[in-house]
């Protein structure tokens, strides 16, 4: 079936099987490999992308379900002038990653959390990241990055 | 993991969905948010030949105040229920529990109707809706009918919907003076409940629900009867395991789950002011 999805602001049109999961659509049809496949069972959050601005796990969404919708992946996060998105910047400054596998999903999940609550508490961030697993950092610097990003002026425009 | 092949139709109306269900019978499955069905299909535990995607029917996504109840559209997502000012003010228990399901990503996709129709005894919402005395509205080829929550959960992953029926609305009573408690034991964040308990106490009565304590979500008549006869929380909670048939697995034995049910029911009752 032919479906159209707006990915990072560009309308993509591809012929896919109905059973194609969004994460495979993004990686294989669109060719954006930044969205990682981790557990593939809706648990780890590595495949988190934004669907119409809200975080979702793209291993548990059919591409066909989101035809006509807007999807944002990690490749679509950088600002128009090429600078990193404030959440990405905060991950670098706070050393919020080690191996980096969970990081794209973390960035997308945190971006969604901050859109819903621009002035979060640490507890809000910790509870809000329950769907994203990191096996390296112990989460401390990821939470610090999320809180740092929430204070960035770009997040309040 | 990739699901087995299926035909896919994205419908534009409830009538179109019901027509497809009538035509294809049990070979067809409704797809709402997909957060119960798609994992089953990826594991090949479910292999429907036709998926009827009702996701586009946003007219079934709402929370409204009616005269005697809070009306929740079957396609309302958990997140939208959790943050709805109406849910928060009229049935805060429902908002609280909707905000505890899975994780934010799951709550952005999963729907209340999908969760109920999946009929998983380990789900949070069915036991809560049982305790609240909710009514479900189903629509089929011959119109709508109401089904009491207590008659809806028939057996393991089986509900009272006919193959050609669509759940369209959940009606939740909202006693103005209700106090409530919700307790869920998990080993890790985002896990399903090993055991969960919910209690609602108001002038109009008491409702006690149990999560993952048998093949279907349960309402604990024994605990409710004890409360109504004047028992305090600790006394009433001693009846929490009565009539339960929990399964044993790596999370706990039958005896462990029954013990935990008594503990969680006591805590939930205490929070509900019993």
Coordinates of C-alpha atoms in Angstrom, one line a residue:
Chain A
X1 CA 0.0 0.0 0.0
X2 CA 1.1 3.5 -0.8
X3 CA 1.3 5.8 2.3
X4 CA 2.3 9.4 2.8
X5 CA 3.9 10.5 6.1
X6 CA 5.5 13.8 6.9
X7 CA 8.9 13.0 8.3
X8 CA 10.9 15.8 9.7
X9 CA 8.9 18.3 7.7
X10 CA 9.3 16.4 4.4
X11 CA 6.4 14.5 2.8
X12 CA 7.5 10.9 2.2
X13 CA 5.6 8.6 0.0
X14 CA 6.4 4.9 0.0
X15 CA 4.9 1.6 -1.0
X16 CA 4.9 -0.6 2.1
X17 CA 3.3 -3.8 3.4
X18 CA 0.4 -3.1 5.8
X19 CA 2.4 -4.9 8.5
X20 CA 5.4 -2.6 8.3
X21 CA 6.1 -1.1 11.7
X22 CA 6.9 2.6 11.9
X23 CA 10.5 2.0 13.0
X24 CA 11.2 -0.2 10.0
X25 CA 9.5 2.3 7.8
X26 CA 11.7 5.1 9.1
X27 CA 14.9 3.1 8.9
X28 CA 14.4 1.1 5.7
X29 CA 12.0 3.0 3.5
X30 CA 13.0 6.6 4.5
X31 CA 16.6 5.6 5.2
X32 CA 16.8 7.4 8.6
X33 CA 18.9 5.1 10.8
X34 CA 19.0 7.4 13.9
X35 CA 16.0 5.7 15.4
X36 CA 17.3 2.5 17.1
X37 CA 15.5 -0.8 17.6
X38 CA 16.2 -2.0 21.1
X39 CA 13.9 -4.5 22.7
X40 CA 11.2 -4.5 19.9
X41 CA 8.6 -5.1 22.6
X42 CA 7.4 -1.7 23.7
X43 CA 9.6 -1.7 26.7
X44 CA 13.0 0.0 26.2
X45 CA 12.1 3.2 24.4
X46 CA 15.1 3.2 22.1
X47 CA 12.8 3.6 19.1
X48 CA 10.9 6.6 20.6
X49 CA 9.9 9.2 18.0
X50 CA 7.5 12.1 18.0
X51 CA 4.1 11.6 16.4
X52 CA 2.3 14.9 16.0
X53 CA 4.6 16.2 18.7
X54 CA 4.0 13.4 21.2
X55 CA 6.4 10.6 22.1
X56 CA 5.5 7.1 20.9
X57 CA 7.4 3.8 20.6
X58 CA 7.7 3.3 16.8
X59 CA 8.1 -0.5 17.2
X60 CA 4.5 -0.6 18.3
X61 CA 2.9 1.6 15.6
X62 CA 2.1 0.5 12.1
X63 CA 3.3 2.9 9.4
X64 CA -0.1 2.7 7.9
X65 CA -1.7 3.9 11.1
X66 CA 0.0 7.2 10.9
X67 CA -0.5 8.0 7.2
X68 CA -1.1 11.7 6.9
X69 CA 0.5 12.4 10.3
X70 CA 3.7 14.2 11.2
X71 CA 6.7 12.2 12.6
X72 CA 9.9 13.7 14.0
X73 CA 13.0 11.6 14.4
X74 CA 16.4 12.5 16.0
X75 CA 17.5 13.6 12.5
X76 CA 14.8 16.3 12.6
X77 CA 15.8 17.9 15.9
X78 CA 18.6 20.3 15.0
X79 CA 17.6 23.9 14.8
X80 CA 17.3 25.7 11.5
X81 CA 20.7 27.3 11.8
X82 CA 22.3 23.9 12.3
X83 CA 22.9 24.2 16.0
X84 CA 21.8 21.2 18.1
X85 CA 18.4 21.2 19.8
X86 CA 18.6 22.3 23.4
X87 CA 17.9 18.8 24.6
X88 CA 20.8 17.5 22.4
X89 CA 23.0 20.3 23.6
X90 CA 22.2 19.5 27.3
X91 CA 23.0 15.8 26.7
X92 CA 26.5 16.9 25.5
X93 CA 27.0 19.4 28.3
X94 CA 25.8 17.1 31.1
X95 CA 27.5 14.0 29.7
X96 CA 24.1 12.3 29.5
X97 CA 25.2 9.3 27.4
X98 CA 27.9 6.7 27.3
X99 CA 27.3 4.1 24.6
X100 CA 24.6 6.3 23.0
X101 CA 22.2 3.6 22.0
X102 CA 19.3 4.8 24.1
X103 CA 20.1 8.5 23.4
X104 CA 17.9 9.2 20.4
X105 CA 14.9 7.8 22.2
X106 CA 15.8 9.6 25.4
X107 CA 16.1 12.9 23.5
X108 CA 12.7 12.4 21.8
X109 CA 11.0 11.3 25.1
X110 CA 12.4 14.3 27.0
X111 CA 11.4 16.7 24.2
X112 CA 7.8 15.4 24.6
X113 CA 7.9 15.6 28.4
X114 CA 9.1 19.2 28.3
X115 CA 6.5 20.2 25.7
X116 CA 3.8 18.9 28.1
X117 CA 5.5 20.5 31.2
X118 CA 8.1 23.2 30.4
X119 CA 8.9 23.7 34.1
X120 CA 9.4 20.1 35.4
X121 CA 10.6 18.8 38.7
X122 CA 13.2 16.1 39.0
X123 CA 10.5 13.7 40.0
X124 CA 8.4 14.5 36.9
X125 CA 11.4 13.8 34.7
X126 CA 12.3 10.5 36.5
X127 CA 8.7 9.3 36.3
X128 CA 8.4 10.5 32.8
X129 CA 11.4 8.5 31.7
X130 CA 10.1 5.2 33.0
X131 CA 9.6 4.0 29.4
X132 CA 13.2 4.6 28.4
X133 CA 15.9 2.2 29.6
X134 CA 19.6 3.1 29.7
X135 CA 22.1 0.4 30.7
X136 CA 25.2 2.7 31.0
X137 CA 24.6 5.9 32.8
X138 CA 22.5 5.1 35.9
X139 CA 20.2 7.8 34.5
X140 CA 21.6 10.6 36.8
X141 CA 23.1 12.7 34.0
X142 CA 20.2 12.0 31.7
X143 CA 17.9 13.5 34.3
X144 CA 20.4 16.4 34.8
X145 CA 20.3 17.0 31.0
X146 CA 16.5 17.1 30.9
X147 CA 16.4 19.6 33.7
X148 CA 19.2 21.7 32.1
X149 CA 17.3 21.7 28.8
X150 CA 14.1 22.8 30.5
X151 CA 16.0 26.0 31.4
X152 CA 17.2 26.8 27.9
X153 CA 15.7 29.9 26.4
X154 CA 14.9 28.1 23.1
X155 CA 12.5 25.8 25.0
X156 CA 10.4 28.8 26.2
X157 CA 9.9 30.5 22.8
Chain B
X1 CA 9.6 -9.0 15.2
X2 CA 7.1 -8.5 12.3
X3 CA 3.5 -9.5 12.5
X4 CA 2.1 -12.1 10.0
X5 CA 0.6 -10.6 6.9
X6 CA -2.9 -9.1 7.1
X7 CA -5.3 -7.0 5.1
X8 CA -5.7 -3.5 6.4
X9 CA -8.7 -1.1 6.1
X10 CA -8.7 2.3 7.7
X11 CA -12.3 3.2 8.2
X12 CA -14.1 6.5 8.0
X13 CA -17.1 5.7 10.2
X14 CA -18.3 3.4 12.9
X15 CA -20.8 2.0 10.5
X16 CA -18.1 1.1 8.1
X17 CA -16.2 -0.7 10.9
X18 CA -19.3 -2.6 12.0
X19 CA -20.0 -3.6 8.4
X20 CA -16.6 -5.1 8.0
X21 CA -16.9 -6.9 11.3
X22 CA -20.3 -8.3 10.2
X23 CA -18.8 -9.4 6.9
X24 CA -15.5 -11.0 8.2
X25 CA -16.6 -12.2 11.7
X26 CA -13.8 -13.4 13.9
X27 CA -11.2 -13.2 11.2
X28 CA -11.3 -9.4 11.7
X29 CA -9.9 -7.5 14.6
X30 CA -10.4 -3.8 15.5
X31 CA -7.2 -1.8 15.8
X32 CA -7.4 1.3 18.0
X33 CA -4.1 2.5 19.6
X34 CA -2.6 -1.0 18.9
X35 CA -0.8 -1.2 22.2
X36 CA -2.3 -4.5 23.2
X37 CA -3.0 -6.0 19.8
X38 CA 0.2 -5.2 17.9
X39 CA 2.5 -6.8 20.6
X40 CA 0.4 -10.0 20.4
X41 CA 0.6 -9.9 16.6
X42 CA 4.4 -9.4 16.7
X43 CA 4.6 -12.5 18.9
X44 CA 2.2 -14.3 16.5
X45 CA -0.1 -15.0 19.4
X46 CA -2.7 -13.3 17.3
X47 CA -2.9 -13.5 13.5
X48 CA -6.1 -11.8 12.3
X49 CA -6.5 -11.8 8.5
X50 CA -8.1 -8.3 8.5
X51 CA -7.2 -5.3 10.7
X52 CA -10.0 -2.7 10.8
X53 CA -8.2 0.5 11.9
X54 CA -10.7 2.7 13.8
X55 CA -7.9 5.1 14.9
X56 CA -9.2 7.8 12.6
X57 CA -12.6 7.9 14.3
X58 CA -11.7 10.8 16.5
X59 CA -15.4 11.5 17.2
X60 CA -15.0 8.8 19.8
X61 CA -12.2 10.6 21.6
X62 CA -13.8 12.8 24.3
X63 CA -14.5 13.3 28.0
X64 CA -17.8 15.0 28.8
X65 CA -20.0 15.5 31.8
X66 CA -23.4 14.1 31.5
X67 CA -26.2 14.4 34.1
X68 CA -25.5 11.1 35.9
X69 CA -22.1 10.1 34.7
X70 CA -18.8 11.0 33.1
X71 CA -18.8 9.9 29.5
X72 CA -15.5 8.8 28.0
X73 CA -15.3 8.0 24.3
X74 CA -13.8 4.5 23.7
X75 CA -11.0 5.9 21.6
X76 CA -9.8 8.4 24.2
X77 CA -6.1 7.9 24.9
X78 CA -4.9 7.3 28.4
X79 CA -2.9 10.5 28.4
X80 CA -5.9 12.6 27.4
X81 CA -8.0 11.0 30.2
X82 CA -5.2 11.6 32.7
X83 CA -4.9 15.3 31.9
X84 CA -8.5 16.0 31.2
X85 CA -9.7 18.7 33.7
X86 CA -13.2 17.0 33.7
X87 CA -11.7 13.6 34.7
X88 CA -9.5 15.3 37.3
X89 CA -12.4 17.1 38.9
X90 CA -15.2 14.5 38.6
X91 CA -13.5 11.1 38.8
X92 CA -9.9 11.8 40.0
X93 CA -9.4 8.0 40.5
X94 CA -9.8 7.5 36.8
X95 CA -7.4 10.3 35.9
X96 CA -4.8 8.9 38.4
X97 CA -5.0 5.4 37.1
X98 CA -4.9 6.4 33.4
X99 CA -1.8 8.3 34.3
X100 CA -0.1 5.2 35.7
X101 CA -0.6 2.9 32.8
X102 CA 2.6 1.8 31.1
X103 CA 4.7 4.8 30.4
X104 CA 4.2 8.2 28.6
X105 CA 4.7 6.8 25.2
X106 CA 2.2 4.0 25.8
X107 CA -0.3 6.5 27.2
X108 CA 0.0 8.7 24.1
X109 CA -1.2 5.8 22.0
X110 CA -3.2 3.3 24.1
X111 CA -7.0 3.9 24.4
X112 CA -9.4 3.2 27.2
X113 CA -11.7 1.2 24.9
X114 CA -8.8 -0.9 23.6
X115 CA -7.6 -1.7 27.1
X116 CA -11.1 -2.8 28.2
X117 CA -11.9 -4.9 25.1
X118 CA -8.5 -6.6 25.3
X119 CA -9.8 -8.1 28.6
X120 CA -6.5 -8.6 30.2
X121 CA -6.9 -9.4 34.0
X122 CA -3.6 -7.7 34.7
X123 CA -4.7 -4.4 33.2
X124 CA -5.4 -1.5 35.6
X125 CA -8.5 0.1 34.0
X126 CA -10.9 -2.9 34.0
X127 CA -10.7 -3.4 37.7
X128 CA -11.0 0.3 38.4
X129 CA -14.1 0.6 36.1
X130 CA -15.6 -2.5 37.9
X131 CA -15.1 -0.8 41.3
X132 CA -16.6 2.4 40.0
X133 CA -19.7 0.6 38.6
X134 CA -19.1 1.8 35.1
X135 CA -21.4 0.9 32.1
X136 CA -20.1 0.2 28.6
X137 CA -21.9 1.2 25.4
X138 CA -21.5 -1.2 22.5
X139 CA -22.7 -0.5 18.9
X140 CA -23.6 -3.2 16.5
X141 CA -25.6 -3.7 13.3
X142 CA -28.9 -3.3 15.2
X143 CA -28.0 -0.3 17.3
X144 CA -26.5 0.3 20.7
X145 CA -26.8 -1.6 24.0
X146 CA -25.4 -1.0 27.4
X147 CA -23.4 -3.6 29.2
X148 CA -22.6 -3.4 33.0
X149 CA -18.9 -3.6 33.7
X150 CA -19.6 -6.6 36.0
X151 CA -21.1 -8.5 33.0
X152 CA -18.4 -7.5 30.5
X153 CA -15.4 -9.6 31.4
X154 CA -16.4 -13.1 30.5
X155 CA -13.3 -15.2 30.8
X156 CA -9.5 -15.1 30.1
X157 CA -9.1 -12.3 27.4
X158 CA -12.7 -12.7 26.5
X159 CA -15.3 -10.0 26.8
X160 CA -19.1 -9.7 26.2
X161 CA -18.8 -7.9 22.9
X162 CA -20.2 -9.8 19.9
X163 CA -17.9 -10.2 16.9
X164 CA -19.7 -7.4 15.1
X165 CA -19.9 -4.9 17.9
X166 CA -17.8 -1.9 18.6
X167 CA -17.3 -0.3 22.0
X168 CA -18.1 3.4 21.7
X169 CA -18.5 4.8 25.2
X170 CA -17.6 4.2 28.8
X171 CA -20.0 5.8 31.4
X172 CA -18.5 6.3 34.8
X173 CA -20.7 7.2 37.8
X174 CA -19.2 10.2 39.7
X175 CA -20.5 10.2 43.3
X176 CA -19.6 13.7 44.6
X177 CA -18.2 12.6 47.9
X178 CA -16.1 9.6 46.8
X179 CA -12.8 8.8 48.5
X180 CA -10.5 6.2 46.9
X181 CA -7.3 4.3 47.0
X182 CA -5.3 2.6 44.2
X183 CA -2.4 0.3 45.0
X184 CA -0.3 -1.6 42.5
X185 CA 2.7 -3.8 43.2
X186 CA 5.3 -4.0 40.4
X187 CA 9.0 -5.0 40.5
X188 CA 10.0 -2.4 37.9
X189 CA 8.5 0.9 36.7
X190 CA 6.1 0.4 33.7
X191 CA 5.5 -3.3 34.5
X192 CA 2.0 -4.8 34.7
X193 CA 0.7 -5.2 38.2
X194 CA 1.8 -8.4 40.0
X195 CA -1.3 -7.6 42.1
X196 CA -3.3 -4.4 42.2
X197 CA -6.2 -3.2 44.3
X198 CA -8.6 -0.3 44.1
X199 CA -11.2 0.9 46.6
X200 CA -13.9 3.5 46.2
X201 CA -16.0 4.6 49.1
X202 CA -18.9 7.0 48.9
X203 CA -22.3 7.6 50.5
X204 CA -23.8 5.5 47.7
X205 CA -21.7 2.4 48.6
X206 CA -18.3 0.8 48.3
X207 CA -16.5 -0.8 45.3
X208 CA -13.4 -2.9 45.6
X209 CA -11.6 -4.2 42.5
X210 CA -8.7 -6.6 42.1
X211 CA -6.1 -6.7 39.3
X212 CA -4.4 -9.9 38.2
X213 CA -6.1 -12.1 40.8
X214 CA -7.8 -14.5 38.4
X215 CA -8.6 -15.1 34.7
X216 CA -10.7 -11.9 34.7
X217 CA -10.5 -8.5 36.5
X218 CA -12.5 -9.0 39.7
X219 CA -14.8 -7.1 41.9
X220 CA -14.5 -8.3 45.5
X221 CA -18.0 -8.8 46.8
X222 CA -16.7 -10.3 50.1
X223 CA -14.7 -7.2 51.0
X224 CA -17.5 -4.9 50.0
X225 CA -20.0 -6.8 52.1
X226 CA -17.6 -6.7 55.1
X227 CA -17.2 -2.9 54.7
X228 CA -21.0 -2.4 54.5
X229 CA -21.5 -4.4 57.6
X230 CA -19.2 -2.1 59.5
X231 CA -15.7 -3.8 59.3
X232 CA -12.7 -1.5 59.3
X233 CA -10.0 -1.7 56.6
X234 CA -7.9 -4.3 58.2
X235 CA -10.9 -6.6 59.0
X236 CA -12.5 -6.2 55.6
X237 CA -9.2 -6.8 53.8
X238 CA -8.9 -10.3 55.3
X239 CA -11.6 -11.3 52.8
X240 CA -9.6 -10.0 49.8
X241 CA -8.4 -13.4 48.6
X242 CA -11.9 -14.9 48.7
X243 CA -13.0 -16.2 45.3
X244 CA -9.7 -15.3 43.7
X245 CA -7.8 -17.7 41.4
X246 CA -4.5 -16.0 40.7
X247 CA -1.9 -17.8 38.5
X248 CA 1.5 -18.7 39.8
X249 CA 4.5 -17.4 37.8
X250 CA 8.1 -16.1 38.3
X251 CA 6.6 -13.1 40.1
X252 CA 4.9 -15.0 42.8
X253 CA 3.0 -18.1 43.9
X254 CA -0.7 -18.2 44.4
X255 CA -0.3 -17.9 48.2
X256 CA 2.0 -14.9 47.8
X257 CA -0.5 -13.1 45.5
X258 CA -3.3 -13.7 47.9
X259 CA -1.3 -12.3 50.7
X260 CA -0.4 -9.3 48.7
X261 CA -4.0 -8.8 47.7
X262 CA -5.0 -8.6 51.4
X263 CA -2.2 -6.1 52.1
X264 CA -3.1 -3.9 49.1
X265 CA -6.8 -4.0 49.7
X266 CA -6.2 -2.9 53.3
X267 CA -4.1 0.1 52.1
X268 CA -6.6 1.0 49.4
X269 CA -9.5 0.9 51.8
X270 CA -7.5 3.0 54.3
X271 CA -6.9 5.6 51.6
X272 CA -10.6 5.5 50.7
X273 CA -11.4 6.4 54.3
X274 CA -12.8 3.0 55.4

